[in-house]
Short mmCIF file of C-alpha atoms in Angstrom, two decimals:
data_model
loop_
_atom_site.label_atom_id
_atom_site.label_comp_id
_atom_site.label_asym_id
_atom_site.label_seq_id
_atom_site.Cartn_x
_atom_site.Cartn_y
_atom_site.Cartn_z
CA UNK F 789 -25.65 -72.40 -29.73
CA UNK F 790 -25.71 -70.35 -26.42
CA UNK F 791 -28.88 -69.76 -24.56
CA UNK F 792 -29.03 -66.10 -23.19
CA UNK F 793 -30.74 -65.27 -20.02
CA UNK F 794 -32.84 -62.14 -20.17
CA UNK F 795 -34.36 -61.54 -16.78
CA UNK F 796 -36.86 -58.36 -15.61
CA UNK F 797 -36.31 -57.29 -12.03
CA UNK F 798 -36.79 -54.28 -9.63
CA UNK F 799 -34.11 -52.77 -7.77
CA UNK F 800 -31.66 -55.69 -7.27
CA UNK F 801 -27.95 -56.39 -6.77
CA UNK F 802 -25.98 -57.76 -9.72
CA UNK F 803 -24.86 -61.01 -8.21
CA UNK F 804 -27.49 -61.48 -5.47
CA UNK F 805 -30.16 -62.10 -8.17
CA UNK F 806 -27.83 -63.81 -10.30
CA UNK F 807 -26.82 -66.29 -7.16
CA UNK F 808 -30.71 -66.42 -6.40
CA UNK F 809 -31.69 -66.91 -9.81
CA UNK F 810 -29.14 -70.22 -10.57
CA UNK F 811 -28.12 -68.53 -13.65
CA UNK F 812 -25.71 -71.05 -15.49
CA UNK F 813 -25.95 -68.85 -18.74
CA UNK F 814 -25.07 -66.01 -20.33
CA UNK F 815 -27.55 -63.06 -19.21
CA UNK F 816 -28.99 -59.44 -19.58
CA UNK F 817 -30.74 -58.24 -16.74
CA UNK F 818 -32.80 -55.05 -16.79
CA UNK F 819 -32.81 -53.59 -13.35
CA UNK F 820 -35.96 -51.19 -12.57
CA UNK F 821 -34.54 -49.18 -10.67
CA UNK F 822 -33.78 -45.24 -9.70
CA UNK F 823 -30.59 -44.69 -11.54
CA UNK F 824 -29.40 -45.61 -15.07
CA UNK F 825 -25.73 -47.76 -14.87
CA UNK F 826 -24.51 -50.72 -15.81
CA UNK F 827 -21.92 -53.48 -14.94
CA UNK F 828 -20.85 -56.71 -16.04
CA UNK F 829 -19.07 -59.82 -14.66
CA UNK F 830 -17.97 -63.04 -15.86
CA UNK F 831 -17.81 -66.72 -14.05
CA UNK F 832 -17.03 -70.01 -14.54
CA UNK F 833 -19.33 -72.57 -15.33
CA UNK F 834 -19.71 -76.26 -16.40
CA UNK F 835 -20.19 -75.65 -19.68
CA UNK F 836 -17.36 -72.64 -19.87
CA UNK F 837 -16.85 -69.11 -19.24
CA UNK F 838 -20.62 -66.97 -18.87
CA UNK F 839 -21.45 -63.07 -18.97
CA UNK F 840 -23.89 -61.56 -16.86
CA UNK F 841 -24.71 -57.72 -18.38
CA UNK F 842 -26.81 -55.48 -16.02
CA UNK F 843 -28.37 -52.43 -16.99
CA UNK F 844 -30.30 -50.11 -14.98
CA UNK F 845 -32.89 -47.67 -16.03
CA UNK F 846 -34.86 -44.83 -14.12
CA UNK F 847 -38.12 -47.07 -15.94
CA UNK F 848 -40.97 -48.81 -15.54
CA UNK F 849 -42.63 -51.44 -17.40
CA UNK F 850 -41.87 -54.99 -17.75
CA UNK F 851 -42.48 -54.59 -21.47
CA UNK F 852 -40.21 -52.02 -21.97
CA UNK F 853 -37.22 -53.95 -19.81
CA UNK F 854 -37.82 -57.08 -22.23
CA UNK F 855 -37.75 -54.81 -25.14
CA UNK F 856 -34.40 -53.32 -24.14
CA UNK F 857 -33.03 -56.70 -23.25
CA UNK F 858 -33.86 -57.70 -26.71
CA UNK F 859 -31.88 -55.15 -28.42
CA UNK F 860 -28.88 -56.04 -26.44
CA UNK F 861 -29.04 -60.02 -26.62
CA UNK F 862 -26.54 -61.91 -28.58
CA UNK F 863 -27.46 -65.49 -27.35
CA UNK F 864 -28.74 -67.67 -29.99
CA UNK F 865 -31.66 -68.55 -27.69
CA UNK F 866 -32.98 -66.35 -25.52
CA UNK F 867 -35.11 -67.88 -22.37
CA UNK F 868 -37.11 -64.76 -20.80
CA UNK F 869 -37.12 -64.72 -17.19
CA UNK F 870 -38.53 -62.69 -13.88
CA UNK F 871 -36.34 -62.25 -10.53
CA UNK F 872 -38.86 -64.79 -9.06
CA UNK F 873 -37.55 -67.84 -11.17
CA UNK F 874 -35.23 -70.25 -9.86
CA UNK F 875 -33.64 -72.29 -12.21
CA UNK F 876 -32.83 -75.69 -11.91
CA UNK F 877 -28.79 -76.90 -12.29
CA UNK F 878 -28.22 -77.88 -15.96
CA UNK F 879 -31.59 -75.69 -17.61
CA UNK F 880 -29.13 -74.77 -20.33
CA UNK F 881 -28.34 -78.15 -21.75
CA UNK F 882 -31.91 -79.33 -21.47
CA UNK F 883 -33.07 -76.28 -23.38
CA UNK F 884 -30.31 -76.98 -26.53
CA UNK F 885 -30.96 -80.50 -26.26
CA UNK F 886 -34.55 -79.54 -26.90
CA UNK F 887 -34.06 -77.34 -29.84
CA UNK F 888 -31.88 -79.94 -31.22
CA UNK F 889 -34.49 -82.60 -31.27
CA UNK F 890 -37.07 -80.01 -32.64
CA UNK F 891 -34.84 -78.19 -35.50
CA UNK F 892 -38.50 -77.22 -37.19
CA UNK F 893 -39.14 -74.93 -34.05
CA UNK F 894 -38.73 -71.48 -33.61
CA UNK F 895 -40.11 -71.09 -29.91
CA UNK F 896 -39.98 -73.67 -27.31
CA UNK F 897 -42.48 -73.06 -24.52
CA UNK F 898 -40.65 -74.89 -20.88
CA UNK F 899 -42.52 -76.16 -18.10
CA UNK F 900 -42.18 -74.02 -14.50
CA UNK F 901 -43.15 -75.30 -10.75
CA UNK F 902 -45.40 -72.93 -9.82
CA UNK F 903 -48.28 -73.15 -6.76
CA UNK F 904 -51.24 -74.64 -7.88
CA UNK F 905 -52.99 -70.83 -7.46
CA UNK F 906 -50.67 -69.45 -10.07
CA UNK F 907 -51.07 -72.53 -12.70
CA UNK F 908 -51.96 -71.78 -15.83
CA UNK F 909 -50.80 -74.84 -17.79
CA UNK F 910 -48.58 -77.51 -17.40
CA UNK F 911 -47.61 -79.27 -20.50
CA UNK F 912 -47.58 -83.10 -20.59
CA UNK F 913 -47.23 -84.02 -23.98
CA UNK F 914 -45.40 -82.19 -26.88
CA UNK F 915 -47.76 -80.20 -29.48
CA UNK F 916 -48.16 -77.40 -31.69
CA UNK F 917 -49.39 -74.31 -29.98
CA UNK F 918 -51.79 -72.04 -32.37
CA UNK F 919 -53.69 -68.98 -31.59
CA UNK F 920 -56.70 -70.79 -29.73
CA UNK F 921 -54.34 -71.98 -27.29
CA UNK F 922 -51.62 -69.74 -26.96
CA UNK F 923 -52.97 -67.60 -23.81
CA UNK F 924 -52.03 -69.01 -21.58
CA UNK F 925 -48.46 -69.36 -21.44
CA UNK F 926 -46.22 -66.86 -19.44
CA UNK F 927 -43.33 -65.15 -20.74
CA UNK F 928 -41.01 -67.35 -18.36
CA UNK F 929 -41.36 -70.52 -20.25
CA UNK F 930 -40.81 -68.69 -23.89
CA UNK F 931 -37.35 -69.78 -25.50
CA UNK F 932 -36.87 -68.31 -29.15
CA UNK F 933 -34.63 -68.57 -31.66
CA UNK F 934 -32.77 -64.67 -31.58
CA UNK F 935 -32.23 -64.84 -35.39
CA UNK F 936 -36.01 -65.92 -36.51
CA UNK F 937 -37.39 -63.15 -33.72
CA UNK F 938 -35.50 -60.39 -34.93
CA UNK F 939 -36.25 -61.25 -37.96
CA UNK F 940 -39.88 -60.96 -37.68
CA UNK F 941 -39.26 -57.70 -35.73
CA UNK F 942 -41.59 -58.85 -32.84
CA UNK F 943 -41.04 -56.85 -29.50
CA UNK F 944 -43.31 -56.99 -26.36
CA UNK F 945 -46.67 -54.06 -26.03
CA UNK F 946 -46.13 -51.11 -23.77
CA UNK F 947 -49.89 -51.03 -23.06
CA UNK F 948 -49.94 -54.35 -21.08
CA UNK F 949 -47.80 -55.79 -18.23
CA UNK F 950 -46.87 -54.75 -14.96
CA UNK F 951 -45.99 -51.18 -14.94
CA UNK F 952 -48.16 -50.14 -18.01
CA UNK F 953 -51.57 -48.88 -18.43
CA UNK F 954 -53.24 -52.44 -18.56
CA UNK F 955 -52.49 -55.35 -16.27
CA UNK F 956 -51.14 -58.62 -18.16
CA UNK F 957 -51.48 -60.13 -21.71
CA UNK F 958 -48.15 -58.86 -22.85
CA UNK F 959 -47.48 -62.42 -22.91
CA UNK F 960 -50.03 -63.52 -24.95
CA UNK F 961 -49.53 -60.59 -27.59
CA UNK F 962 -46.01 -61.42 -28.09
CA UNK F 963 -46.84 -65.15 -29.08
CA UNK F 964 -49.66 -63.91 -31.15
CA UNK F 965 -47.32 -61.65 -33.34
CA UNK F 966 -45.18 -64.22 -33.21
CA UNK F 967 -48.04 -66.93 -34.66
CA UNK F 968 -49.00 -64.00 -37.10
CA UNK F 969 -45.63 -63.66 -38.75
CA UNK F 970 -45.87 -67.62 -39.65
CA UNK F 971 -43.16 -68.82 -36.55
CA UNK F 972 -43.38 -72.08 -35.67
CA UNK F 973 -44.60 -72.71 -31.55
CA UNK F 974 -44.51 -75.69 -29.83
CA UNK F 975 -44.73 -76.89 -25.76
CA UNK F 976 -42.11 -79.34 -24.51
CA UNK F 977 -42.67 -81.28 -21.28
CA UNK F 978 -39.24 -80.42 -20.34
CA UNK F 979 -39.18 -78.62 -16.44
CA UNK F 980 -36.31 -75.71 -16.35
CA UNK F 981 -37.31 -74.62 -12.34
CA UNK F 982 -40.18 -72.89 -10.30
CA UNK F 983 -41.43 -69.56 -9.79
CA UNK F 984 -40.85 -68.78 -6.13
CA UNK F 985 -44.40 -67.38 -4.53
CA UNK F 986 -44.38 -63.55 -4.24
CA UNK F 987 -46.94 -60.65 -4.05
CA UNK F 988 -47.81 -60.01 -7.76
CA UNK F 989 -46.94 -56.53 -9.06
CA UNK F 990 -50.03 -56.24 -11.16
CA UNK F 991 -52.73 -58.71 -9.91
CA UNK F 992 -54.47 -57.25 -7.17
CA UNK F 993 -58.10 -59.57 -7.36
CA UNK F 994 -60.61 -59.79 -9.88
CA UNK F 995 -61.63 -55.95 -9.45
CA UNK F 996 -63.66 -53.58 -11.97
CA UNK F 997 -59.95 -53.02 -13.34
CA UNK F 998 -58.80 -56.44 -14.10
CA UNK F 999 -62.54 -57.00 -16.11
CA UNK F 1000 -61.96 -53.75 -18.28
CA UNK F 1001 -58.83 -54.55 -19.04
CA UNK F 1002 -59.40 -58.02 -20.04
CA UNK F 1003 -61.54 -56.82 -22.51
CA UNK F 1004 -59.00 -54.00 -23.92
CA UNK F 1005 -56.38 -57.09 -24.49
CA UNK F 1006 -59.25 -58.85 -26.06
CA UNK F 1007 -59.55 -56.80 -28.48
CA UNK F 1008 -56.16 -56.95 -29.61
CA UNK F 1009 -55.82 -60.53 -29.04
CA UNK F 1010 -59.42 -62.00 -30.99
CA UNK F 1011 -60.50 -58.65 -32.67
CA UNK F 1012 -63.87 -59.17 -33.77
CA UNK F 1013 -64.13 -62.22 -31.83
CA UNK F 1014 -63.52 -60.04 -28.56
CA UNK F 1015 -66.97 -60.43 -27.08
CA UNK F 1016 -67.58 -63.91 -28.02
CA UNK F 1017 -64.24 -64.64 -26.47
CA UNK F 1018 -65.29 -62.64 -22.89
CA UNK F 1019 -68.57 -64.27 -22.72
CA UNK F 1020 -66.28 -67.99 -22.88
CA UNK F 1021 -64.17 -66.83 -20.34
CA UNK F 1022 -66.80 -65.75 -17.91
CA UNK F 1023 -68.75 -68.62 -18.35
CA UNK F 1024 -65.49 -70.92 -18.00
CA UNK F 1025 -63.71 -69.04 -15.23
CA UNK F 1026 -66.73 -66.97 -13.41
CA UNK F 1027 -67.04 -69.95 -10.88
CA UNK F 1028 -63.47 -68.53 -9.56
CA UNK F 1029 -63.22 -65.23 -11.20
CA UNK F 1030 -66.63 -63.57 -9.76
CA UNK F 1031 -66.96 -63.85 -6.32
CA UNK F 1032 -67.37 -60.40 -5.83
CA UNK F 1033 -68.31 -59.10 -9.27
CA UNK F 1034 -71.45 -61.37 -10.35
CA UNK F 1035 -70.66 -63.03 -13.96
CA UNK F 1036 -73.02 -60.78 -15.87
CA UNK F 1037 -71.36 -57.42 -14.34
CA UNK F 1038 -68.17 -58.89 -15.75
CA UNK F 1039 -69.22 -59.35 -18.53
CA UNK F 1040 -70.48 -55.70 -18.86
CA UNK F 1041 -66.91 -54.24 -18.07
CA UNK F 1042 -65.07 -56.68 -20.33
CA UNK F 1043 -67.46 -55.21 -23.09
CA UNK F 1044 -66.97 -51.82 -22.03
CA UNK F 1045 -63.11 -52.46 -22.29
CA UNK F 1046 -63.53 -53.80 -25.40
CA UNK F 1047 -65.56 -50.82 -26.63
CA UNK F 1048 -63.03 -48.46 -25.00
CA UNK F 1049 -60.64 -49.10 -28.15
CA UNK F 1050 -62.11 -47.23 -29.89
CA UNK F 1051 -61.05 -44.12 -28.30
CA UNK F 1052 -56.93 -45.07 -29.37
#
């Protein structure tokens, strides 16, 4: 089996970004820039000749970028990535070893080293992922069997994520769709690399838009339970997120976001 990295980047040079990310496997890089183009190159690695293909699009949107990569993917295992990810040497072997160890898995979620303020999860013990614990894993932790994903006809939302109408949440919606189709998802205590600190393309603080967008996301994630989950969210995270906007106001904004979906 082969691993193929699917990376979404912005205004990058192909060889520079591949070297900075430490890519040692086949890869598709979707470059969001001001022109359309294509280039590729091959390089020799410890376990063979690897091919990197780069598509440049004068488009914006992380969901759109990931879908463009998915349509062109050919690897057995697809590893989603971003330009601020730096892989440890040997990451491909680690991924293949885990899928060999867990043949029942359609998707494995791996660890990445991140700064404390960005840490939403860290897997210390192998476990299955369900809808109630799927909302904290970032896309760069996903390694997916390509044939299973294509058979399920699952893609990323174009409504959520950097460059889209609503800020983040495309990763949680993706896992929800996978679970709904019946794909088996597990988290494994294996590190693949680290996330370099950089300015977020979507996070501008816990603003009104943050809570409105979170309400819209919760509608799509939880349906009739959206408001209950919003109450839980504010109760659990209010001490961190409600410094400028009080908890009651934050909950009202989330409720407004939930109800706004009626206008779709």
